[in-house]
PDB file of C-alpha atoms in Angstrom:
ATOM      1  CA  MET C   9     139.877 -33.396  89.815  1.00 39.00           C
ATOM      2  CA  ILE C  10     136.637 -33.600  88.044  1.00 38.00           C
ATOM      3  CA  PRO C  11     133.930 -32.727  90.113  1.00 41.00           C
ATOM      4  CA  THR C  12     130.905 -34.399  91.332  1.00 37.00           C
ATOM      5  CA  HIS C  13     128.198 -33.252  89.278  1.00 38.00           C
ATOM      6  CA  THR C  14     130.085 -33.010  85.668  1.00 36.00           C
ATOM      7  CA  THR C  15     129.762 -36.254  83.655  1.00 34.00           C
ATOM      8  CA  VAL C  16     133.027 -36.063  81.257  1.00 36.00           C
ATOM      9  CA  LEU C  17     132.476 -39.107  78.162  1.00 36.00           C
ATOM     10  CA  THR C  18     134.834 -38.426  76.195  1.00 38.00           C
ATOM     11  CA  LEU C  19     135.285 -40.487  73.427  1.00 37.00           C
ATOM     12  CA  LEU C  20     139.014 -39.777  72.176  1.00 41.00           C
ATOM     13  CA  LEU C  21     139.942 -43.268  69.802  1.00 42.00           C
ATOM     14  CA  ALA C  22     144.047 -41.678  69.455  1.00 39.00           C
ATOM     15  CA  ALA C  23     145.650 -45.147  68.162  1.00 36.00           C
ATOM     16  CA  ALA C  24     141.957 -46.291  66.180  1.00 40.00           C
ATOM     17  CA  LEU C  25     140.800 -43.299  64.992  1.00 53.00           C
ATOM     18  CA  GLY C  26     144.264 -41.584  63.939  1.00 58.00           C
ATOM     19  CA  SER C  27     143.675 -38.230  66.453  1.00 61.00           C
ATOM     20  CA  ALA C  28     146.602 -36.768  67.420  1.00 60.00           C
ATOM     21  CA  HIS C  29     145.880 -35.552  70.578  1.00 56.00           C
ATOM     22  CA  ALA C  30     147.348 -33.503  73.372  1.00 51.00           C
ATOM     23  CA  GLN C  31     146.743 -34.071  77.460  1.00 47.00           C
ATOM     24  CA  ASP C  32     147.873 -30.485  79.240  1.00 54.00           C
ATOM     25  CA  ARG C  33     152.215 -30.345  78.698  1.00 64.00           C
ATOM     26  CA  GLY C  34     151.833 -30.108  74.906  1.00 80.00           C
ATOM     27  CA  VAL C  35     153.393 -32.920  72.019  1.00 88.00           C
ATOM     28  CA  ASP C  36     156.101 -31.302  69.731  1.00 90.00           C
ATOM     29  CA  ALA C  37     157.693 -33.183  67.432  1.00 88.00           C
ATOM     30  CA  SER C  38     158.704 -32.431  63.852  1.00 91.00           C
ATOM     31  CA  ASN C  39     156.623 -33.665  60.964  1.00 95.00           C
ATOM     32  CA  ILE C  40     152.857 -35.321  63.157  1.00 96.00           C
ATOM     33  CA  THR C  41     150.190 -37.139  59.763  1.00 96.00           C
ATOM     34  CA  THR C  42     147.503 -38.343  60.304  1.00 96.00           C
ATOM     35  CA  ARG C  43     145.543 -41.006  58.174  1.00 96.00           C
ATOM     36  CA  SER C  44     142.416 -42.084  58.989  1.00 96.00           C
ATOM     37  CA  THR C  45     139.173 -44.170  57.341  1.00 96.00           C
ATOM     38  CA  ILE C  46     136.280 -44.683  59.086  1.00 96.00           C
ATOM     39  CA  THR C  47     133.223 -47.418  57.426  1.00 96.00           C
ATOM     40  CA  GLY C  48     131.807 -48.112  60.213  1.00 95.00           C
ATOM     41  CA  SER C  49     129.590 -47.367  62.980  1.00 96.00           C
ATOM     42  CA  LEU C  50     130.403 -44.655  66.043  1.00 98.00           C
ATOM     43  CA  THR C  51     127.524 -44.096  69.429  1.00 98.00           C
ATOM     44  CA  GLN C  52     128.519 -41.815  72.043  1.00 97.00           C
ATOM     45  CA  THR C  53     124.687 -41.522  74.170  1.00 95.00           C
ATOM     46  CA  ALA C  54     123.709 -40.365  78.191  1.00 92.00           C
ATOM     47  CA  ALA C  55     121.049 -39.105  80.564  1.00 86.00           C
ATOM     48  CA  GLY C  56     121.078 -35.975  82.499  1.00 73.00           C
ATOM     49  CA  LEU C  57     119.941 -34.321  85.278  1.00 68.00           C
ATOM     50  CA  PRO C  58     118.940 -31.283  86.484  1.00 63.00           C
ATOM     51  CA  GLY C  59     122.920 -29.420  87.164  1.00 67.00           C
ATOM     52  CA  GLN C  60     124.936 -31.852  85.540  1.00 77.00           C
ATOM     53  CA  SER C  61     126.228 -31.892  81.995  1.00 83.00           C
ATOM     54  CA  THR C  62     127.886 -34.577  79.699  1.00 91.00           C
ATOM     55  CA  GLN C  63     131.152 -34.115  76.876  1.00 95.00           C
ATOM     56  CA  GLN C  64     131.289 -36.356  73.964  1.00 97.00           C
ATOM     57  CA  THR C  65     134.355 -35.807  71.851  1.00 97.00           C
ATOM     58  CA  ILE C  66     135.230 -38.005  68.877  1.00 97.00           C
ATOM     59  CA  ALA C  67     138.053 -37.321  66.828  1.00 96.00           C
ATOM     60  CA  ILE C  68     138.750 -39.068  63.252  1.00 97.00           C
ATOM     61  CA  GLY C  69     142.580 -37.916  62.153  1.00 93.00           C
ATOM     62  CA  GLY C  70     142.606 -34.740  63.265  1.00 91.00           C
ATOM     63  CA  VAL C  71     144.990 -32.808  65.656  1.00 94.00           C
ATOM     64  CA  SER C  72     143.948 -31.175  68.829  1.00 91.00           C
ATOM     65  CA  GLY C  73     144.719 -29.060  71.503  1.00 91.00           C
ATOM     66  CA  LYS C  74     148.532 -27.872  72.071  1.00 94.00           C
ATOM     67  CA  VAL C  75     150.960 -28.700  69.244  1.00 94.00           C
ATOM     68  CA  ASN C  76     153.731 -27.500  68.518  1.00 95.00           C
ATOM     69  CA  ALA C  77     155.840 -29.140  64.632  1.00 94.00           C
ATOM     70  CA  ASN C  78     156.768 -28.268  61.448  1.00 96.00           C
ATOM     71  CA  ASP C  79     154.599 -30.005  59.697  1.00 97.00           C
ATOM     72  CA  ILE C  80     151.262 -30.839  60.270  1.00 97.00           C
ATOM     73  CA  SER C  81     148.856 -33.725  57.245  1.00 97.00           C
ATOM     74  CA  ALA C  82     145.776 -34.825  58.866  1.00 97.00           C
ATOM     75  CA  THR C  83     143.746 -36.518  56.476  1.00 98.00           C
ATOM     76  CA  ALA C  84     140.039 -38.523  57.766  1.00 98.00           C
ATOM     77  CA  ASN C  85     137.862 -39.990  55.289  1.00 98.00           C
ATOM     78  CA  VAL C  86     133.458 -41.503  57.017  1.00 97.00           C
ATOM     79  CA  VAL C  87     131.358 -43.763  55.017  1.00 96.00           C
ATOM     80  CA  GLY C  88     129.726 -44.991  58.359  1.00 93.00           C
ATOM     81  CA  ALA C  89     127.709 -43.536  60.316  1.00 97.00           C
ATOM     82  CA  ILE C  90     128.170 -40.825  63.871  1.00 98.00           C
ATOM     83  CA  THR C  91     125.872 -39.980  66.638  1.00 98.00           C
ATOM     84  CA  GLN C  92     126.522 -38.918  70.166  1.00 98.00           C
ATOM     85  CA  ALA C  93     123.148 -38.203  71.558  1.00 96.00           C
ATOM     86  CA  THR C  94     122.735 -36.755  75.534  1.00 92.00           C
ATOM     87  CA  THR C  95     119.518 -35.504  77.397  1.00 88.00           C
ATOM     88  CA  GLY C  96     120.373 -33.224  79.006  1.00 84.00           C
ATOM     89  CA  ALA C  97     122.761 -30.196  79.049  1.00 87.00           C
ATOM     90  CA  SER C  98     126.366 -31.412  76.581  1.00 91.00           C
ATOM     91  CA  ARG C  99     128.996 -30.135  74.948  1.00 95.00           C
ATOM     92  CA  GLN C 100     129.867 -32.328  71.667  1.00 97.00           C
ATOM     93  CA  ASN C 101     132.500 -32.331  69.347  1.00 98.00           C
ATOM     94  CA  ILE C 102     133.291 -34.569  66.382  1.00 98.00           C
ATOM     95  CA  GLY C 103     136.618 -33.571  63.922  1.00 98.00           C
ATOM     96  CA  ILE C 104     137.027 -35.271  61.006  1.00 98.00           C
ATOM     97  CA  GLY C 105     140.368 -34.228  59.662  1.00 98.00           C
ATOM     98  CA  SER C 106     140.683 -31.865  61.946  1.00 97.00           C
ATOM     99  CA  VAL C 107     142.932 -30.027  63.762  1.00 97.00           C
ATOM    100  CA  GLN C 108     141.715 -27.528  66.474  1.00 94.00           C
ATOM    101  CA  GLY C 109     143.539 -26.222  70.177  1.00 93.00           C
ATOM    102  CA  ASN C 110     146.210 -24.436  70.427  1.00 95.00           C
ATOM    103  CA  VAL C 111     149.218 -24.675  67.455  1.00 96.00           C
ATOM    104  CA  ASP C 112     151.849 -23.608  65.847  1.00 96.00           C
ATOM    105  CA  ALA C 113     153.404 -24.823  62.384  1.00 96.00           C
ATOM    106  CA  ARG C 114     154.861 -23.490  59.290  1.00 96.00           C
ATOM    107  CA  ASN C 115     152.556 -26.305  57.259  1.00 97.00           C
ATOM    108  CA  VAL C 116     148.796 -27.618  58.031  1.00 97.00           C
ATOM    109  CA  THR C 117     147.269 -29.286  55.188  1.00 98.00           C
ATOM    110  CA  VAL C 118     143.942 -31.036  56.406  1.00 98.00           C
ATOM    111  CA  ASN C 119     141.800 -32.649  54.284  1.00 98.00           C
ATOM    112  CA  GLY C 120     137.342 -34.923  55.753  1.00 98.00           C
ATOM    113  CA  THR C 121     135.224 -36.238  54.245  1.00 98.00           C
ATOM    114  CA  ALA C 122     131.884 -37.333  55.391  1.00 97.00           C
ATOM    115  CA  ILE C 123     129.272 -39.732  53.228  1.00 95.00           C
ATOM    116  CA  GLY C 124     127.240 -41.030  55.638  1.00 92.00           C
ATOM    117  CA  ALA C 125     125.095 -39.609  58.526  1.00 96.00           C
ATOM    118  CA  ILE C 126     127.000 -37.910  61.885  1.00 98.00           C
ATOM    119  CA  THR C 127     124.711 -36.401  64.073  1.00 98.00           C
ATOM    120  CA  GLN C 128     124.745 -34.874  67.279  1.00 97.00           C
ATOM    121  CA  SER C 129     121.207 -34.067  69.384  1.00 95.00           C
ATOM    122  CA  GLY C 130     120.789 -32.318  73.376  1.00 91.00           C
ATOM    123  CA  LEU C 131     118.265 -31.329  75.574  1.00 86.00           C
ATOM    124  CA  GLY C 132     119.351 -27.628  77.701  1.00 84.00           C
ATOM    125  CA  ARG C 133     122.280 -25.982  77.089  1.00 87.00           C
ATOM    126  CA  ILE C 134     123.663 -27.693  74.282  1.00 91.00           C
ATOM    127  CA  ASP C 135     127.447 -26.322  72.541  1.00 95.00           C
ATOM    128  CA  GLN C 136     127.557 -28.521  69.111  1.00 97.00           C
ATOM    129  CA  ARG C 137     130.810 -27.879  66.671  1.00 98.00           C
ATOM    130  CA  ILE C 138     131.109 -30.747  63.653  1.00 98.00           C
ATOM    131  CA  GLY C 139     134.734 -30.583  61.690  1.00 98.00           C
ATOM    132  CA  ILE C 140     134.901 -31.611  58.601  1.00 98.00           C
ATOM    133  CA  GLY C 141     138.648 -31.264  57.318  1.00 98.00           C
ATOM    134  CA  SER C 142     138.782 -27.870  58.991  1.00 97.00           C
ATOM    135  CA  VAL C 143     141.550 -25.358  61.231  1.00 97.00           C
ATOM    136  CA  GLN C 144     140.313 -24.323  64.390  1.00 95.00           C
ATOM    137  CA  GLY C 145     141.391 -22.537  67.250  1.00 91.00           C
ATOM    138  CA  THR C 146     144.582 -20.536  68.346  1.00 93.00           C
ATOM    139  CA  VAL C 147     146.414 -21.849  65.200  1.00 95.00           C
ATOM    140  CA  ASN C 148     149.273 -19.263  63.744  1.00 95.00           C
ATOM    141  CA  ALA C 149     151.003 -21.119  60.038  1.00 95.00           C
ATOM    142  CA  ARG C 150     153.015 -20.188  57.702  1.00 96.00           C
ATOM    143  CA  ASN C 151     151.076 -21.939  55.293  1.00 97.00           C
ATOM    144  CA  ILE C 152     147.345 -23.763  55.701  1.00 97.00           C
ATOM    145  CA  THR C 153     144.996 -25.564  53.355  1.00 98.00           C
ATOM    146  CA  ALA C 154     141.578 -27.134  54.254  1.00 98.00           C
ATOM    147  CA  THR C 155     139.354 -29.074  52.378  1.00 99.00           C
ATOM    148  CA  GLY C 156     136.615 -30.511  53.056  1.00 98.00           C
ATOM    149  CA  VAL C 157     133.775 -32.665  51.462  1.00 98.00           C
ATOM    150  CA  THR C 158     129.914 -33.636  52.732  1.00 97.00           C
ATOM    151  CA  GLY C 159     126.895 -36.261  50.331  1.00 96.00           C
ATOM    152  CA  GLY C 160     125.348 -37.094  53.419  1.00 93.00           C
ATOM    153  CA  LEU C 161     123.437 -36.050  56.562  1.00 97.00           C
ATOM    154  CA  ILE C 162     124.720 -33.416  59.114  1.00 98.00           C
ATOM    155  CA  ALA C 163     122.463 -33.107  61.899  1.00 98.00           C
ATOM    156  CA  GLN C 164     122.123 -30.882  65.202  1.00 97.00           C
ATOM    157  CA  THR C 165     119.476 -30.892  66.932  1.00 94.00           C
ATOM    158  CA  GLY C 166     119.043 -28.920  70.766  1.00 89.00           C
ATOM    159  CA  SER C 167     115.653 -28.406  73.043  1.00 82.00           C
ATOM    160  CA  GLY C 168     115.153 -25.984  75.997  1.00 74.00           C
ATOM    161  CA  THR C 169     113.627 -23.784  77.832  1.00 72.00           C
ATOM    162  CA  SER C 170     115.779 -19.798  78.398  1.00 71.00           C
ATOM    163  CA  VAL C 171     119.004 -21.460  77.408  1.00 77.00           C
ATOM    164  CA  THR C 172     122.349 -20.847  75.326  1.00 83.00           C
ATOM    165  CA  ASP C 173     122.392 -23.608  72.533  1.00 89.00           C
ATOM    166  CA  LYS C 174     125.213 -22.904  69.310  1.00 94.00           C
ATOM    167  CA  GLN C 175     125.951 -25.666  66.929  1.00 96.00           C
ATOM    168  CA  LEU C 176     128.333 -24.932  64.659  1.00 97.00           C
ATOM    169  CA  ILE C 177     130.065 -26.831  61.849  1.00 98.00           C
ATOM    170  CA  LEU C 178     132.815 -26.432  59.291  1.00 98.00           C
ATOM    171  CA  VAL C 179     133.187 -27.715  56.004  1.00 98.00           C
ATOM    172  CA  GLY C 180     136.598 -26.725  54.484  1.00 98.00           C
ATOM    173  CA  GLY C 181     136.292 -23.856  57.185  1.00 96.00           C
ATOM    174  CA  VAL C 182     138.781 -21.929  59.114  1.00 96.00           C
ATOM    175  CA  SER C 183     138.468 -20.137  62.155  1.00 95.00           C
ATOM    176  CA  ASP C 184     141.010 -18.111  64.858  1.00 93.00           C
ATOM    177  CA  VAL C 185     143.780 -18.379  62.908  1.00 95.00           C
ATOM    178  CA  ASP C 186     146.864 -16.157  61.718  1.00 94.00           C
ATOM    179  CA  GLY C 187     149.053 -16.779  58.940  1.00 93.00           C
ATOM    180  CA  ARG C 188     150.159 -16.112  55.381  1.00 94.00           C
ATOM    181  CA  ASN C 189     149.322 -18.149  52.550  1.00 96.00           C
ATOM    182  CA  LEU C 190     145.824 -19.596  53.743  1.00 97.00           C
ATOM    183  CA  THR C 191     143.293 -21.705  51.099  1.00 98.00           C
ATOM    184  CA  ALA C 192     139.473 -22.700  52.630  1.00 98.00           C
ATOM    185  CA  THR C 193     137.861 -25.102  50.531  1.00 98.00           C
ATOM    186  CA  GLY C 194     134.835 -26.649  50.878  1.00 98.00           C
ATOM    187  CA  ALA C 195     131.369 -28.103  49.356  1.00 98.00           C
ATOM    188  CA  VAL C 196     128.613 -30.350  50.616  1.00 98.00           C
ATOM    189  CA  GLY C 197     126.576 -32.057  48.115  1.00 96.00           C
ATOM    190  CA  GLY C 198     124.462 -33.463  51.445  1.00 95.00           C
ATOM    191  CA  VAL C 199     121.559 -32.695  53.029  1.00 97.00           C
ATOM    192  CA  VAL C 200     122.432 -30.220  56.300  1.00 98.00           C
ATOM    193  CA  THR C 201     120.307 -28.959  59.311  1.00 98.00           C
ATOM    194  CA  GLN C 202     120.569 -27.628  62.840  1.00 97.00           C
ATOM    195  CA  THR C 203     117.582 -27.152  64.729  1.00 94.00           C
ATOM    196  CA  SER C 204     117.447 -25.952  68.009  1.00 88.00           C
ATOM    197  CA  ILE C 205     113.649 -24.827  69.368  1.00 81.00           C
ATOM    198  CA  GLY C 206     113.554 -23.383  73.284  1.00 71.00           C
ATOM    199  CA  ALA C 207     110.381 -22.630  75.344  1.00 62.00           C
ATOM    200  CA  ILE C 208     110.645 -19.816  76.647  1.00 71.00           C
ATOM    201  CA  GLY C 209     113.698 -17.032  76.078  1.00 72.00           C
ATOM    202  CA  GLY C 210     117.467 -18.148  75.753  1.00 77.00           C
ATOM    203  CA  THR C 211     119.695 -17.285  72.385  1.00 84.00           C
ATOM    204  CA  ASN C 212     119.714 -19.463  69.813  1.00 88.00           C
ATOM    205  CA  VAL C 213     123.317 -19.337  67.952  1.00 92.00           C
ATOM    206  CA  GLN C 214     123.430 -20.983  64.053  1.00 95.00           C
ATOM    207  CA  GLN C 215     126.253 -21.099  61.906  1.00 97.00           C
ATOM    208  CA  LEU C 216     127.260 -23.225  58.956  1.00 98.00           C
ATOM    209  CA  LEU C 217     130.242 -22.619  56.773  1.00 97.00           C
ATOM    210  CA  VAL C 218     131.682 -23.616  53.598  1.00 98.00           C
ATOM    211  CA  GLY C 219     134.904 -23.041  52.479  1.00 98.00           C
ATOM    212  CA  SER C 220     134.900 -20.017  54.267  1.00 96.00           C
ATOM    213  CA  ILE C 221     137.228 -18.121  56.391  1.00 96.00           C
ATOM    214  CA  ASN C 222     136.543 -16.303  60.053  1.00 95.00           C
ATOM    215  CA  ASP C 223     138.272 -14.039  63.338  1.00 92.00           C
ATOM    216  CA  SER C 224     141.379 -14.716  61.321  1.00 94.00           C
ATOM    217  CA  GLN C 225     144.561 -12.885  60.104  1.00 93.00           C
ATOM    218  CA  VAL C 226     146.224 -13.960  56.837  1.00 94.00           C
ATOM    219  CA  HIS C 227     148.061 -11.942  53.999  1.00 93.00           C
ATOM    220  CA  ASN C 228     146.718 -14.189  51.205  1.00 96.00           C
ATOM    221  CA  VAL C 229     143.073 -16.094  50.945  1.00 96.00           C
ATOM    222  CA  THR C 230     141.742 -18.163  48.196  1.00 97.00           C
ATOM    223  CA  THR C 231     138.283 -19.783  49.483  1.00 97.00           C
ATOM    224  CA  ASN C 232     136.674 -21.905  47.522  1.00 98.00           C
ATOM    225  CA  GLY C 233     132.803 -23.188  48.405  1.00 98.00           C
ATOM    226  CA  ALA C 234     130.574 -25.276  46.765  1.00 98.00           C
ATOM    227  CA  VAL C 235     126.621 -26.049  47.760  1.00 98.00           C
ATOM    228  CA  LEU C 236     124.703 -28.693  46.342  1.00 97.00           C
ATOM    229  CA  GLY C 237     122.158 -29.809  48.065  1.00 96.00           C
ATOM    230  CA  PHE C 238     120.357 -28.484  50.418  1.00 97.00           C
ATOM    231  CA  VAL C 239     121.005 -26.903  53.648  1.00 98.00           C
ATOM    232  CA  THR C 240     118.215 -25.471  56.145  1.00 97.00           C
ATOM    233  CA  GLN C 241     118.214 -23.633  59.918  1.00 96.00           C
ATOM    234  CA  VAL C 242     115.510 -23.861  62.019  1.00 93.00           C
ATOM    235  CA  ALA C 243     115.943 -21.864  65.251  1.00 86.00           C
ATOM    236  CA  GLY C 244     112.973 -20.321  67.783  1.00 78.00           C
ATOM    237  CA  SER C 245     113.114 -19.528  71.165  1.00 70.00           C
ATOM    238  CA  GLY C 246     109.397 -19.174  72.703  1.00 64.00           C
ATOM    239  CA  LEU C 247     109.300 -15.098  73.979  1.00 70.00           C
ATOM    240  CA  ALA C 248     111.820 -12.842  74.242  1.00 71.00           C
ATOM    241  CA  GLY C 249     114.477 -15.036  72.411  1.00 77.00           C
ATOM    242  CA  LYS C 250     116.868 -14.168  70.774  1.00 84.00           C
ATOM    243  CA  ASN C 251     118.248 -15.447  67.028  1.00 87.00           C
ATOM    244  CA  LEU C 252     121.266 -15.714  64.907  1.00 91.00           C
ATOM    245  CA  GLN C 253     121.473 -17.674  61.942  1.00 94.00           C
ATOM    246  CA  VAL C 254     124.991 -17.154  59.420  1.00 95.00           C
ATOM    247  CA  ILE C 255     126.013 -19.326  56.736  1.00 97.00           C
ATOM    248  CA  ASN C 256     129.148 -18.977  54.959  1.00 96.00           C
ATOM    249  CA  VAL C 257     129.972 -20.046  51.373  1.00 98.00           C
ATOM    250  CA  GLY C 258     133.061 -19.283  49.710  1.00 96.00           C
ATOM    251  CA  SER C 259     133.746 -16.080  51.591  1.00 95.00           C
ATOM    252  CA  VAL C 260     136.211 -14.224  54.701  1.00 94.00           C
ATOM    253  CA  ASN C 261     134.102 -12.546  57.329  1.00 93.00           C
ATOM    254  CA  ASN C 262     135.486 -11.086  59.933  1.00 89.00           C
ATOM    255  CA  SER C 263     139.422 -10.702  58.641  1.00 91.00           C
ATOM    256  CA  SER C 264     142.354  -8.742  58.259  1.00 90.00           C
ATOM    257  CA  ILE C 265     143.532  -9.933  55.221  1.00 89.00           C
ATOM    258  CA  ARG C 266     146.133  -8.977  52.388  1.00 89.00           C
ATOM    259  CA  ASP C 267     144.964 -10.530  48.899  1.00 92.00           C
ATOM    260  CA  ALA C 268     141.694 -11.966  48.613  1.00 93.00           C
ATOM    261  CA  THR C 269     140.336 -14.966  46.007  1.00 95.00           C
ATOM    262  CA  THR C 270     136.916 -15.618  46.746  1.00 96.00           C
ATOM    263  CA  PHE C 271     135.188 -18.424  44.592  1.00 96.00           C
ATOM    264  CA  VAL C 272     131.421 -20.074  44.741  1.00 97.00           C
ATOM    265  CA  VAL C 273     128.491 -22.135  43.186  1.00 97.00           C
ATOM    266  CA  VAL C 274     125.268 -23.081  44.639  1.00 97.00           C
ATOM    267  CA  THR C 275     123.193 -25.391  43.228  1.00 97.00           C
ATOM    268  CA  GLY C 276     121.106 -26.431  45.977  1.00 95.00           C
ATOM    269  CA  ASN C 277     118.539 -24.687  48.574  1.00 97.00           C
ATOM    270  CA  LEU C 278     119.870 -22.259  51.355  1.00 97.00           C
ATOM    271  CA  THR C 279     116.947 -21.256  53.983  1.00 97.00           C
ATOM    272  CA  GLN C 280     116.642 -19.939  56.720  1.00 95.00           C
ATOM    273  CA  LEU C 281     114.127 -19.917  59.920  1.00 91.00           C
ATOM    274  CA  GLY C 282     113.382 -17.579  62.531  1.00 83.00           C
ATOM    275  CA  ALA C 283     110.898 -17.088  65.106  1.00 72.00           C
ATOM    276  CA  SER C 284     107.548 -15.173  65.046  1.00 62.00           C
ATOM    277  CA  ALA C 285     106.446 -12.640  66.245  1.00 56.00           C
ATOM    278  CA  GLY C 286     108.437 -10.977  69.231  1.00 57.00           C
ATOM    279  CA  ASN C 287     111.849 -11.850  68.854  1.00 70.00           C
ATOM    280  CA  ASN C 288     114.842 -10.829  67.526  1.00 82.00           C
ATOM    281  CA  ASN C 289     116.124 -12.480  64.740  1.00 85.00           C
ATOM    282  CA  THR C 290     119.523 -11.972  62.742  1.00 90.00           C
ATOM    283  CA  GLN C 291     120.096 -13.601  59.136  1.00 93.00           C
ATOM    284  CA  LYS C 292     123.209 -14.330  57.133  1.00 94.00           C
ATOM    285  CA  MET C 293     124.136 -15.260  54.176  1.00 96.00           C
ATOM    286  CA  ILE C 294     127.521 -14.895  53.079  1.00 94.00           C
ATOM    287  CA  LEU C 295     128.224 -16.437  49.190  1.00 96.00           C
ATOM    288  CA  GLY C 296     131.809 -16.221  48.380  1.00 93.00           C
ATOM    289  CA  GLY C 297     131.608 -12.530  49.463  1.00 85.00           C
ATOM    290  CA  ILE C 298     133.908 -10.143  52.231  1.00 87.00           C
ATOM    291  CA  ASP C 299     132.407  -9.521  55.721  1.00 84.00           C
ATOM    292  CA  GLY C 300     133.396  -7.174  57.828  1.00 76.00           C
ATOM    293  CA  ARG C 301     129.940  -7.454  60.188  1.00 55.00           C
TER     294      ARG C 301
END
């Protein structure tokens, strides 16, 4: 039963958007293949009140939840616009050709392309995630290949007073996996912005992974990251706040690995803007490197 103080707005169009979503009991399958192309517009909006929260989810050509399979292949292409907007606390999740959840498989291959405008906005405590050709969660697989490309606009915006805002964007990014061979390839050709403004105090965490791997255990890793467009992170938490801004491009971060090959090209602009004096600001850009934190 859903508590009366929580409003849940979930868009999981498994058939129309070609996604495989597992309920609590999970899904057991030999092979899973999803393919989706979206040229129209998808919009989710909700009004929130104090003490309420909103959950918004859009999954396109992906796999989520608890899944056991031999081979998983997910492909999605988005040319239209995707919008998630709330006026209260919210958890917003957009997956385009992505795998997210508790997944066991032999081979996982994901491909995601986004050319249109993708925006998430909320007021109050927010948790925003956008995955394009990404793999995230408790994922165990022998071979993992993730490819993500974006050429349009991606924007995450949040604001509030003394709250915690989390913003995560993965473009060909991989996080929290256990595997033998992994290849992550990501390219940003458009504009990516993450903005979180708090009036007083609060904590802002902004992270962008482009063709990078985080918090994983893998034997052989190959990363390829490219930024040809513009990436901007803006965080302001007023007095006594904390801001963490991280941009990973073609990098390996906080992971147990045996062999790694990284490649990165940056011809665009990467910008991180923290808050004024009196705040605890941490800013990191890891480009084609290995970071143990």
